[in-house]
XYZ file of C-alpha atoms in Angstrom:
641
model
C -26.442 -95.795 107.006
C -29.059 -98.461 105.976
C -27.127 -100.662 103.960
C -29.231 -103.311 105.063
C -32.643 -101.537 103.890
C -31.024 -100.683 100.294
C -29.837 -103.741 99.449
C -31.487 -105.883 96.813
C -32.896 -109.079 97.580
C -33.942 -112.318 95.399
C -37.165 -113.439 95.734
C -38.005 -116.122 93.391
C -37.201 -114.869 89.852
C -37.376 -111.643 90.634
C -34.407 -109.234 92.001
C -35.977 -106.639 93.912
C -33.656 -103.205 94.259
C -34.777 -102.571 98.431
C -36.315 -104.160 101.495
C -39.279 -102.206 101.590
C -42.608 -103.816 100.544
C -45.576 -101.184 100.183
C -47.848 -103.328 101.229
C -51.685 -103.950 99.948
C -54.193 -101.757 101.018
C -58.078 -101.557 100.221
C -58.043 -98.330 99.169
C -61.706 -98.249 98.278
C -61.251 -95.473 95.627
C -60.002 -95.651 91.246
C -62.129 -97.673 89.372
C -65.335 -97.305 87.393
C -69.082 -99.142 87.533
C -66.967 -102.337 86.211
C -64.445 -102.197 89.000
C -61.524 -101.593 86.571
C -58.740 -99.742 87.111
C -58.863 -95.797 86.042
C -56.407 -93.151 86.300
C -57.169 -92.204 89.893
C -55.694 -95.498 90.858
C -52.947 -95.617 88.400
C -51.190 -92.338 89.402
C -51.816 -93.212 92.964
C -49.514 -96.066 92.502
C -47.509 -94.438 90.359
C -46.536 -91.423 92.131
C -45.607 -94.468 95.449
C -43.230 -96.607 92.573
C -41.442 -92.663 92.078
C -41.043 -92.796 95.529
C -38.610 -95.694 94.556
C -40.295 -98.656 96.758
C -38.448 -101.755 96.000
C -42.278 -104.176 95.982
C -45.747 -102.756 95.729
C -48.765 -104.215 95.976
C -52.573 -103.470 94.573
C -54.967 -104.253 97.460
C -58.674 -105.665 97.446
C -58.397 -108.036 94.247
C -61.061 -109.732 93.965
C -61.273 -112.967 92.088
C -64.691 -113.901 92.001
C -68.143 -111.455 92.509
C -69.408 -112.887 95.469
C -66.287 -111.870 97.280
C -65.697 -108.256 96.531
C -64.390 -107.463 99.716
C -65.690 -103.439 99.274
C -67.541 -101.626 96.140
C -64.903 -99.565 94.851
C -61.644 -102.548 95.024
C -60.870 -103.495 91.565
C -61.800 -106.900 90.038
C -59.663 -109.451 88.697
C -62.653 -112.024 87.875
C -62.929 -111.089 84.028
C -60.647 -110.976 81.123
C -62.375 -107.700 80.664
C -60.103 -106.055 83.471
C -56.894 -106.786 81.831
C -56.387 -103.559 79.138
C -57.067 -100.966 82.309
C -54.235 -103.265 84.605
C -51.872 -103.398 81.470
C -52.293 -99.535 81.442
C -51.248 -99.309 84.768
C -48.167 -101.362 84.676
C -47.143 -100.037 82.210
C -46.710 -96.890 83.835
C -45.703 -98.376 86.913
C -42.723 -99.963 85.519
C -41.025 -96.716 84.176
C -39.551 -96.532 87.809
C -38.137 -100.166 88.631
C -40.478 -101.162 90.720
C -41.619 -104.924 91.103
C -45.151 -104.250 91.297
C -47.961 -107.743 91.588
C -51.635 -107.680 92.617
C -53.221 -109.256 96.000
C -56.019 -111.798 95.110
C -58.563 -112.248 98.230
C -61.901 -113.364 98.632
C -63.480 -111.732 101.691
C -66.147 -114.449 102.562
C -68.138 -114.102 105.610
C -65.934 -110.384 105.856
C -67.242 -109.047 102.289
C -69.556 -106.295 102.095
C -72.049 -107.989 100.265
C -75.956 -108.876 101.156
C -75.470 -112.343 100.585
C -71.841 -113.987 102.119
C -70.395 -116.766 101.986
C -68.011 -118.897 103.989
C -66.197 -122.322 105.122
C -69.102 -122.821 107.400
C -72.601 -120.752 107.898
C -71.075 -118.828 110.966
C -71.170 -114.617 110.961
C -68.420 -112.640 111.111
C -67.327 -111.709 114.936
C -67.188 -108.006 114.106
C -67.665 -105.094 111.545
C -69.315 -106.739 108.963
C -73.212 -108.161 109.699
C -75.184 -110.135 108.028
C -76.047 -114.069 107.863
C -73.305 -116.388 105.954
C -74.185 -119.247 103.784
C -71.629 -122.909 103.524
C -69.928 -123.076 100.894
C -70.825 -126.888 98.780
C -67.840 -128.703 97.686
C -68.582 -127.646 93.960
C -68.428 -124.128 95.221
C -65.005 -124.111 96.480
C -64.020 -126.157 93.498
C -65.162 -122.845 91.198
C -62.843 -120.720 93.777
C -60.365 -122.291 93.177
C -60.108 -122.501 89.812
C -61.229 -118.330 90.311
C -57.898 -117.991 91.492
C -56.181 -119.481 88.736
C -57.828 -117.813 86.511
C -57.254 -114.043 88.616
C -53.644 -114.810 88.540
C -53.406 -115.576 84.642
C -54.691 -112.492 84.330
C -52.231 -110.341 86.497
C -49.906 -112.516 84.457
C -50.855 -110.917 80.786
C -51.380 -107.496 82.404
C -48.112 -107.707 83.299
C -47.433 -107.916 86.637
C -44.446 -109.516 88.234
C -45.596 -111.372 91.010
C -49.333 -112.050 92.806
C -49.852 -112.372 96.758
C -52.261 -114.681 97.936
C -54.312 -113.424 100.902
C -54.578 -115.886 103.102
C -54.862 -113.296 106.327
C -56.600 -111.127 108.403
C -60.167 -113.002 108.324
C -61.176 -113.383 104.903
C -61.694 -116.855 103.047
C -58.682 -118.568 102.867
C -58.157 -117.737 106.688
C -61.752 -118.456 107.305
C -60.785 -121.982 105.951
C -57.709 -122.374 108.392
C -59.420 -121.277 111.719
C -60.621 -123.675 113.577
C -63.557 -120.912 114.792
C -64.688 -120.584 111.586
C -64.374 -123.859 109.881
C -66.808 -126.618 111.397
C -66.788 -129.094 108.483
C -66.511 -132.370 108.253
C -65.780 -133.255 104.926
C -62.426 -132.882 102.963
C -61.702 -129.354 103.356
C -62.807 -129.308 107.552
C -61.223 -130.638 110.647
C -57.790 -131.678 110.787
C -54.686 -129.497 110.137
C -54.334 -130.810 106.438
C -58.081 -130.331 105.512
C -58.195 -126.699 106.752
C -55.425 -126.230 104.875
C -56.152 -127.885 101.780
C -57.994 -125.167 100.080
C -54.888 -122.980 99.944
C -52.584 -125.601 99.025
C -55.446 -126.083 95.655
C -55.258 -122.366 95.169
C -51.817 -122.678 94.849
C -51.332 -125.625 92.553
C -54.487 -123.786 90.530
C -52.187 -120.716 90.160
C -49.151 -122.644 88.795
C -51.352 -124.527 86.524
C -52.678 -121.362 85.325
C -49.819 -118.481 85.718
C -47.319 -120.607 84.997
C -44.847 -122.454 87.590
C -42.209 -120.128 86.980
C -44.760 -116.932 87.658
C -43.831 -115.511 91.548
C -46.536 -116.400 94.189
C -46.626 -115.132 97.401
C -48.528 -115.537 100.461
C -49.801 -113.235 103.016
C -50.955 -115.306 106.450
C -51.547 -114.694 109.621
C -48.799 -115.557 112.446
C -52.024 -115.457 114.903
C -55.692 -114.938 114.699
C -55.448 -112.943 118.201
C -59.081 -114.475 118.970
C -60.544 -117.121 120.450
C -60.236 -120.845 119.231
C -58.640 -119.498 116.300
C -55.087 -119.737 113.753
C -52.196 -119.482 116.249
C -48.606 -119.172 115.807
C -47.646 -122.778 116.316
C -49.996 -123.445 113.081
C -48.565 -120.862 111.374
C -44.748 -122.644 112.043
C -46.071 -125.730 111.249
C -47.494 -124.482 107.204
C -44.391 -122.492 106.929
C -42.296 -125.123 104.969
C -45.371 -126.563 103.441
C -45.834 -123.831 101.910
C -42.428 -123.400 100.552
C -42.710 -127.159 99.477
C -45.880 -125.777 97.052
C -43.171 -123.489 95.704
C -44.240 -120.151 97.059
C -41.581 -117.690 97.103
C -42.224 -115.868 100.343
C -44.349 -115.383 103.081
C -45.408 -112.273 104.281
C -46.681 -112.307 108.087
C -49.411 -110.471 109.420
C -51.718 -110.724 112.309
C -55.463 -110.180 113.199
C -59.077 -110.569 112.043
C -62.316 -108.767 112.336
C -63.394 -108.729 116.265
C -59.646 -109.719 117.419
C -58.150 -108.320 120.602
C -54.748 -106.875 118.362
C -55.997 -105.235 115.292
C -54.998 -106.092 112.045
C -54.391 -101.858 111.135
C -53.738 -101.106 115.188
C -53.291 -97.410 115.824
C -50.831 -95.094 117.943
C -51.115 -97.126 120.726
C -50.061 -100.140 119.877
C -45.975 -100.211 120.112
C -44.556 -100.099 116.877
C -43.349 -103.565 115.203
C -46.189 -105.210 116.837
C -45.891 -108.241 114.374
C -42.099 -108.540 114.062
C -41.859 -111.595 116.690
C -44.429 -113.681 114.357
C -42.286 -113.248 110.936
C -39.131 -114.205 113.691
C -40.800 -117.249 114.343
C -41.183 -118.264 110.802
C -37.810 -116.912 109.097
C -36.321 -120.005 111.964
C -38.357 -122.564 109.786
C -38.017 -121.344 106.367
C -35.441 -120.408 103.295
C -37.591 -117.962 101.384
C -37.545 -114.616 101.950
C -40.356 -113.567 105.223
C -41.583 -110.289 105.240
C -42.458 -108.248 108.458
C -45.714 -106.042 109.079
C -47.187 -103.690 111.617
C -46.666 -100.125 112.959
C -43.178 -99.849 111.063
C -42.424 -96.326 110.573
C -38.949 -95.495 111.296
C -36.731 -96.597 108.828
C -33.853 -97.032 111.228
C -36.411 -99.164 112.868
C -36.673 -101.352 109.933
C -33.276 -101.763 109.070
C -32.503 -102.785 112.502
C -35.107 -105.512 111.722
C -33.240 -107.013 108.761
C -29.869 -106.171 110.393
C -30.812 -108.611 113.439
C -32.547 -111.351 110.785
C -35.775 -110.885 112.406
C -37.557 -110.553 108.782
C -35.836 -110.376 105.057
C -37.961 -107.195 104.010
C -40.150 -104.453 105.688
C -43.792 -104.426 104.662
C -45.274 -100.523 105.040
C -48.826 -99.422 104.152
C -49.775 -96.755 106.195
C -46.343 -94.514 105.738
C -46.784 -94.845 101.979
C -49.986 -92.823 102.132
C -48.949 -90.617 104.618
C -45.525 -90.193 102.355
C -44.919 -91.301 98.807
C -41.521 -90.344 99.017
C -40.413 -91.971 102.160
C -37.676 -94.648 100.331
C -36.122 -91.912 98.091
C -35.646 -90.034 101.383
C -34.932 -92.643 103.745
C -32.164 -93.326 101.324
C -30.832 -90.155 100.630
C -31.118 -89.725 104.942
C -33.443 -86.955 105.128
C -35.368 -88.368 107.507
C -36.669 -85.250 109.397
C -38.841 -84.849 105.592
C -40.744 -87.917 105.677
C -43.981 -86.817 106.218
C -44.983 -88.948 109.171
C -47.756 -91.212 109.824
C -49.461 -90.860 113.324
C -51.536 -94.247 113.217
C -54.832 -92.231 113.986
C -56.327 -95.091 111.647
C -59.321 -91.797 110.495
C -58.131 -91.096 107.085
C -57.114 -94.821 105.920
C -59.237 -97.793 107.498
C -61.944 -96.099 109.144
C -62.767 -94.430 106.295
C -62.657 -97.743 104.120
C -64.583 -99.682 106.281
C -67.662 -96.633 106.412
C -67.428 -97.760 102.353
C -65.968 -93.992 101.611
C -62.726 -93.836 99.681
C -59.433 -93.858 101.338
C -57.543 -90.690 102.465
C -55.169 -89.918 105.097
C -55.153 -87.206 107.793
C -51.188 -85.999 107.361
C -51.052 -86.358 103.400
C -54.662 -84.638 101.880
C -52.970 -85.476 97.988
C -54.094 -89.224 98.744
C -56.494 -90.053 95.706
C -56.068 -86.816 94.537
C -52.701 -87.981 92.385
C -54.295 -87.617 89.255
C -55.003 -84.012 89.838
C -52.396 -82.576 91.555
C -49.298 -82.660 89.488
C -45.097 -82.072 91.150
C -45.413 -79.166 92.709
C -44.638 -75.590 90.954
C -44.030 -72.277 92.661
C -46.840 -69.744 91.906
C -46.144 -67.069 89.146
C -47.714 -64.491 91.565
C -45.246 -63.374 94.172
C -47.121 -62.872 97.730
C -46.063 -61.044 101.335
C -48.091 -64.210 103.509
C -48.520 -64.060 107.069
C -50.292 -67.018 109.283
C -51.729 -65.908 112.401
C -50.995 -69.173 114.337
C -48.529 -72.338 114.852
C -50.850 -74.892 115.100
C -50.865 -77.357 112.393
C -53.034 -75.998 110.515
C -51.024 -72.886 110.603
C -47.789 -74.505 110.024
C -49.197 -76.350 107.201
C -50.695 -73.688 105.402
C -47.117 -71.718 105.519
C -45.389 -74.940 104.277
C -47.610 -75.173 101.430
C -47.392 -71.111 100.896
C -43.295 -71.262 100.947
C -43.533 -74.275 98.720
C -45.448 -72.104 96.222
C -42.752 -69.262 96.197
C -44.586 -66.708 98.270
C -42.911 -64.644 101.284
C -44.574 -66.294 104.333
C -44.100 -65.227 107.682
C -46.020 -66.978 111.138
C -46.949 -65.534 114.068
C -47.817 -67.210 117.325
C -48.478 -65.683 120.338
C -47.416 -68.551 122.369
C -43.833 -69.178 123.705
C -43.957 -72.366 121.328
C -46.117 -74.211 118.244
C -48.094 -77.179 118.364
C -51.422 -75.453 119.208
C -54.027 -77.920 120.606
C -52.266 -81.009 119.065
C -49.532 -80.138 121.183
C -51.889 -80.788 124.263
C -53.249 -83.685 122.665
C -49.459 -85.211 121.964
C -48.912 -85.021 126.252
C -51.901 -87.342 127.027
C -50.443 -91.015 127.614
C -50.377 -93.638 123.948
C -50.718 -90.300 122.107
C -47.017 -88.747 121.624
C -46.881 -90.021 118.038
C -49.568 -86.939 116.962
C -45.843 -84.657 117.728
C -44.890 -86.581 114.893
C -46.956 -84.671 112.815
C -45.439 -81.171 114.664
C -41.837 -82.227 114.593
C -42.210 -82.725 110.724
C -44.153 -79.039 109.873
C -41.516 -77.517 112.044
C -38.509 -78.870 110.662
C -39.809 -78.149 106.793
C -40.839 -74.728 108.065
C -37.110 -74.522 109.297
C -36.089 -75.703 105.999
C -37.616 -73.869 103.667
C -37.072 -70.229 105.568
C -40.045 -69.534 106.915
C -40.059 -67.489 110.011
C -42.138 -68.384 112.899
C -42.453 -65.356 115.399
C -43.488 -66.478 118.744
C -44.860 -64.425 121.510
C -45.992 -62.564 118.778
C -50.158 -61.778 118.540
C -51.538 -60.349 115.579
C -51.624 -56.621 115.489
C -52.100 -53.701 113.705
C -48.153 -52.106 114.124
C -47.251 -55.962 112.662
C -49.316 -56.018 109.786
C -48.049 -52.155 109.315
C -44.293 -53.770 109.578
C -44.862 -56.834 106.608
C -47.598 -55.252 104.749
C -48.514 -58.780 103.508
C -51.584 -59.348 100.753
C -52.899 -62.083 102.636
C -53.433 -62.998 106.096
C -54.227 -66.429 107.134
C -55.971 -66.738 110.836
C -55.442 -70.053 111.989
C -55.795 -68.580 115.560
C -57.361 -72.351 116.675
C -60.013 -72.926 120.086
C -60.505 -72.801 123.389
C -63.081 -74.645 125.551
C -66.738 -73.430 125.459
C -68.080 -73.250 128.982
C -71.152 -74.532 129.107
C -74.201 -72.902 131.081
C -75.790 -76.061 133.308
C -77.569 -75.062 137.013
C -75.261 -75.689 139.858
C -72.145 -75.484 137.900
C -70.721 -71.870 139.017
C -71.850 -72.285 141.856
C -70.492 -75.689 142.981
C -67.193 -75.868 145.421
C -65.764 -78.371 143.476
C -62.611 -77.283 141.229
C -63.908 -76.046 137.579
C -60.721 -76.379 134.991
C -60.538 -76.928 131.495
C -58.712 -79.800 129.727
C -56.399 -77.755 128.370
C -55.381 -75.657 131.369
C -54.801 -78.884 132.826
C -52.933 -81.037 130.123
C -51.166 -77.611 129.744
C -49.964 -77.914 133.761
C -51.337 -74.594 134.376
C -54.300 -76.406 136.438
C -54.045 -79.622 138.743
C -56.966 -81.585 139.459
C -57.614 -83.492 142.536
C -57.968 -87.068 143.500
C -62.353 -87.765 142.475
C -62.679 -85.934 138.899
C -66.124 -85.374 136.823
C -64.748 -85.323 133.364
C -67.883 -83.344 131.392
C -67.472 -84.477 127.640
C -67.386 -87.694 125.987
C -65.819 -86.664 122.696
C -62.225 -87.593 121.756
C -61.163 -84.924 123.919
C -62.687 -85.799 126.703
C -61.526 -89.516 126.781
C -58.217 -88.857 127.041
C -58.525 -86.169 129.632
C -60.111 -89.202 131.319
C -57.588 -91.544 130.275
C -54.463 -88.377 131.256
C -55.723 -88.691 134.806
C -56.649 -92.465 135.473
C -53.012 -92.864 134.697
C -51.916 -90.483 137.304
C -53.967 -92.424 139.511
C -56.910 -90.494 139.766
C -60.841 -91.737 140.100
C -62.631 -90.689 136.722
C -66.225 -90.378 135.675
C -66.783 -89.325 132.502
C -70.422 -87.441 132.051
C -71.026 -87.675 128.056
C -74.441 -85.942 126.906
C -73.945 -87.679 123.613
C -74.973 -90.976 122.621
C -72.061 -92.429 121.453
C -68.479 -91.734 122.560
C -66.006 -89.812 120.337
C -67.168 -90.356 117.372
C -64.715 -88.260 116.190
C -61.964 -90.582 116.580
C -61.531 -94.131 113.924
C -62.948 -97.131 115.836
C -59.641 -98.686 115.448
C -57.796 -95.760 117.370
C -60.897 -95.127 119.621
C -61.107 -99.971 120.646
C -57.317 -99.130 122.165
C -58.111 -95.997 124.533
C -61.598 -97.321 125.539
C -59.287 -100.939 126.606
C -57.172 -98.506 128.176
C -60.361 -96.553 130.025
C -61.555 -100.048 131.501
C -57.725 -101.013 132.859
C -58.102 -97.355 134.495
C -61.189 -98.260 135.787
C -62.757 -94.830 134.342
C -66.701 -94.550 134.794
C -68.288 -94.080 131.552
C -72.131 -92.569 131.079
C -73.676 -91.780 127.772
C -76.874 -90.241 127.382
C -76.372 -88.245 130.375
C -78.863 -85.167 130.860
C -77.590 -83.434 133.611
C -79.939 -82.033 136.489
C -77.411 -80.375 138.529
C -74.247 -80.160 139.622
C -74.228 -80.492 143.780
C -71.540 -78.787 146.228
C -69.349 -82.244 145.563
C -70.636 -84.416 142.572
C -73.738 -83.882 140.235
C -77.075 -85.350 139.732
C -77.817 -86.738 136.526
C -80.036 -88.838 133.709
C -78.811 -91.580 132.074
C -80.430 -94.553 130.005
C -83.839 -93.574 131.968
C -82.318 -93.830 134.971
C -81.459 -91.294 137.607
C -78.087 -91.060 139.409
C -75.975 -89.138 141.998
C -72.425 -88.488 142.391
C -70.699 -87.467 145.599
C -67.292 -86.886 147.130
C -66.090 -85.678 143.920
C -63.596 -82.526 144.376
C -62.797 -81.699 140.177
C -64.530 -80.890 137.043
C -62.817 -80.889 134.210
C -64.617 -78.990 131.124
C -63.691 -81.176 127.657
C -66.953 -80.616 125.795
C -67.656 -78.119 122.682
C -64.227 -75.646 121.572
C -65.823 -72.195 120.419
C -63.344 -70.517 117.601
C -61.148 -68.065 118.295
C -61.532 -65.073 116.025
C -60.492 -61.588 117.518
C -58.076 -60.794 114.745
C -60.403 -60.630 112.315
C -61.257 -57.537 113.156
C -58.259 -55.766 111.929
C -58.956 -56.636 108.427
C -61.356 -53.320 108.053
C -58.003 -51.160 108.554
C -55.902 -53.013 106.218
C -55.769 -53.825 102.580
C -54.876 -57.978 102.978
C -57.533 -60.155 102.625
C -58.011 -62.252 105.725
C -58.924 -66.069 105.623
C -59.874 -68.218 108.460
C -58.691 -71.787 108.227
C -58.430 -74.978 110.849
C -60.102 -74.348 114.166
C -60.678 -70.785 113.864
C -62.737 -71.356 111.056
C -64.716 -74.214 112.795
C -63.688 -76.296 115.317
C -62.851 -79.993 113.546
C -60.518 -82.454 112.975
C -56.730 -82.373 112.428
C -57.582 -84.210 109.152
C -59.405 -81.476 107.634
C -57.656 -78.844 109.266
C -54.051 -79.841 106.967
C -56.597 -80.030 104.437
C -57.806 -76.990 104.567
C -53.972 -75.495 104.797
C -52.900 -77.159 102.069
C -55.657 -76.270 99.588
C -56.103 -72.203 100.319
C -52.174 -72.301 99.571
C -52.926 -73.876 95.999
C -55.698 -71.887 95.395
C -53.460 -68.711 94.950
């Protein structure tokens, strides 16, 4: 069914078994105080090359100190690093796996006090701090850095190294004409931007060996002003295979760019497809695709049609290790999804906290959690709820061998997410649903709806534990004027629910993710939004990645935003209110719609005095948070049996 996907490819000297590239990721988590490699990292890769990816990629190599892109990446700038990376091949290559390392310097984009660059100009975004020019001499001893990075991936025993030459960081710094305001050798015209990659290069066959793979991530377009475009990228192309590099593998993006390099949910998936078209036209070597790829139908269409040779994935490998075994085998409905909330992987990376990922809690956590085993102890399990949290929890319980029922009193699962999944951009978070339901499905659990927790149903299953994952509702809040106002008072979710309509001029109280796209579910039917946030920042809850699309999306709605609001009152038809120090009124406004604070919902825990289970809150009902923690949360109580 994806013959195309599955069948090997030859990319240099190397004969790789699939089309599927997991691609380099800053991970931000695995080595020690020396930046080497320990076993955190090692099993993390190695339970992704068991997974059967045909290319994989170690993110964040850094080949000199002053470029360490994060804290926790490991280095490749000292011979010292090479007995940890052996170690880790090693393993690796037990599963057939062509596995290389991706050497970057992050100039002006590094997390460092003291940055460097092409020219003395900041960062547009993300990372602060003042930038010094690099001398000649200077990018003479990077060069030569790279040479020297790629020798040593050489004796470690990697097959192949990637050049980053994307996304921002040095090399791309170099080729920009918004960053690079020389005027000597390496500034100016096409060739002089260009000619510090084209040294790296000829530095890594000097060094590695001509014969040794190099490959080259690059952007197909900067997405920001004055900067590397697609018609540049067309035009290095078959330079580049010229230099002897043995593919190209085409991205998009920098820091502060109007498309994201890691864009979430909603950006439509394949975003970057038509760039690594416009190069396979120009080129022999293989040209690898990036950028919201998830389906693997998806991808194989790609290389069916000759848009790209192979399919580069990041996110989907966290989210599911597994995903070419099962994409082979076609059991697709088991590939844990992901649902490009961008919390878990490059939000978290870019606060300088290791990486994670909101549908897969085992990322990192590798080394600990060994395959699986049923439990030894044999338990009656029922979960009070089919949110996610609920379904996830009686996943993880029927994966452990225990007798797991699920109860939901409503005619269907999906819980608050399930809300969240109708708002417009969002539909990927039923992803998420689709997947718990169909495993639950799979593995026999039974899911009772219309079914509340009660005393003649814990009589009927007699079960030893009973997991509440009962979820939220909306808190009402207590402000002067607000009961007594003849506008319409609604909740968000009696209105994303249908149960509710709001009218034309709607106060949207709450400035949390929730209440954003509330705002953002009724702009797009048309309606005039304000959105009254008594926070100082808006959902802070949300990545910034995820939360830069819907706020774009907000301003093409032409939704009112205030922060800082202290509310005075709320009038007949609008409210009165503080904001920044300054007062303001609304009028004409016929709709509020409460998305503020969730208060838990924990009635059933008061059945547990009359029954001999022990009862355990989890998600929501234990206190109201993310979906990240909430699968967490499920996961782990199931484990801890």
């Amino acid at each position: 069914m994806l013959s195309h996907l599955f069948n090997p490819i030859q990319i240099g000297a190397m004969t790789v078994k699939n089309r599927l590239m997991m691609s380099a990721m800053s991970i931000n988590f695995g080595v020690d105080e020396n930046c080497h490699v320990t076993d955190q990292l090692i099993e993390y890769f190695v339970e992704r090359a068991r997974g059967e990816v045909g290319m994989m990629l170690v993110g964040g190599g850094s080949v000199h100190p002053g470029g360490q892109e994060l804290p926790d990446l490991p280095q490749m700038y000292d011979d010292s690093c090479i007995p940890s990376l052996k170690i880790m091949v090693d393993r690796v290559k037990r599963y057939d796996t062509k596995f290389g390392v991706q050497l970057m310097h992050g100039g002006r984009q590094s997390y460092l006090p003291q940055k460097v660059a092409p020219s003395a100009i900041p960062a547009p975004a993300v990372v602060k701090g003042e930038v010094r020019a690099l001398e000649v001499k200077e990018i003479k001893e990077l060069v030569a850095c790279f040479g020297d990075s790629a020798r040593r991936c050489r004796e470690a025993g990697f097959d192949f190294i990637e050049i980053h030459g994307a996304h921002g960081y040095l090399i791309n710094q170099f080729m920009a004409p918004n960053s690079n305001i020389r005027t000597d050798e390496y500034g100016g015209s096409f060739e002089n931007r260009t000619r510090f990659l084209f040294e790296i290069i000829e530095a890594i066959r000097e060094k590695a060996g001509k014969e040794f793979p190099v490959g080259i991530r690059i952007n197909g377009n900067d997405y920001i002003e004055n900067g590397w475009e697609l018609k540049d990228t067309v035009r290095l192309a078959p330079l580049l295979e010229k230099a002897g590099v043995v593919y190209l593998h085409i991205s998009g993006g920098v820091y502060g760019s109007t498309e994201l390099t890691i864009p979430s949910m909603y950006t439509p998936q394949g975003c970057f497809v038509h760039l690594a078209e416009a190069v396979e036209k120009v080129v022999d070597i293989p040209v690898i695709t990036v950028g919201r790829i998830k389906d693997p139908k998806h991808a194989n269409q790609i290389i069916k049609e000759g848009k790209a040779d192979m399919v580069s994935m990041g996110r989907s490998f966290l989210a599911d290790p597994q995903y070419p075994r099962k994409a082979r085998e076609g059991q697709f409905s088991q590939i844990r999804p992901c649902v490009g909330c961008c919390l878990g992987c490059i939000h978290a990376v870019l606060a300088k906290e290791p990486g994670s990922c909101v549908v897969n809690p085992d990322v990192g956590r590798e080394y600990k959690i060994k395959e699986e085993a049923a439990s030894q102890t044999h338990l009656k399990v029922v979960v009070v709820g089919a949110g996610p949290a609920g379904m996830a929890a009686g996943r993880m319980f029927a994966l452990k061998g225990h007798d797991t029922m699920i109860c939901e009193k409503e005619p269907d699962c999906g819980g608050l997410l399930a809300l969240a999944a109708t708002a417009p951009g969002r539909g990927e978070l039923g992803d998420i649903l689709h997947f718990f339901k169909e495993e639950i499905g799979r593995l026999g659990v039974e899911i009772r709806y219309d079914t509340p927790l009660s005393m003649d149903l814990l009589n009927e299953i007699r079960p030893d534990k009973v997991i509440l994952a009962t979820g939220s509702l909306p808190d009402m809040p207590v402000i002067k004027g607000l009961f007594q106002t003849d506008m319409a008072l609604i909740t968000n979710v009696d209105l994303l629910k249908g149960k509710e309509k709001s009218g034309d001029r709607v106060i949207v109280l709450g400035g949390g993710m929730t209440g954003l796209i509330t705002a953002d579910f009724l702009a797009d039917q048309g309606k005039q939004v304000v959105v009254l946030n008594r926070k100082k920042s808006f959902a802070e809850e949300m990545s910034s990645n995820d939360r830069y699309y819907l706020r774009e999306r907000l301003k093409k709605g032409k939704v009112d935003l205030y922060k800082n609001v202290a509310i005075q009152a709320f009038t007949d038809d609008g409210a009165v209110f503080k904001s920044n120090g300054q007062t303001l009124t609304l009028t004409g406004f016929d709709t509020v719609v409460i998305s503020e604070k969730q208060q838990s919902i924990r009635d059933a825990k008061k059945l547990e005095k009359n029954n001999h289970a022990q009862f355990h809150f989890i998600g929501d009902a234990k206190s109201p948070r993310h979906l990240m923690y909430c699968i967490s949360e499920a996961e782990e109580i199931a484990r801890s049996v």
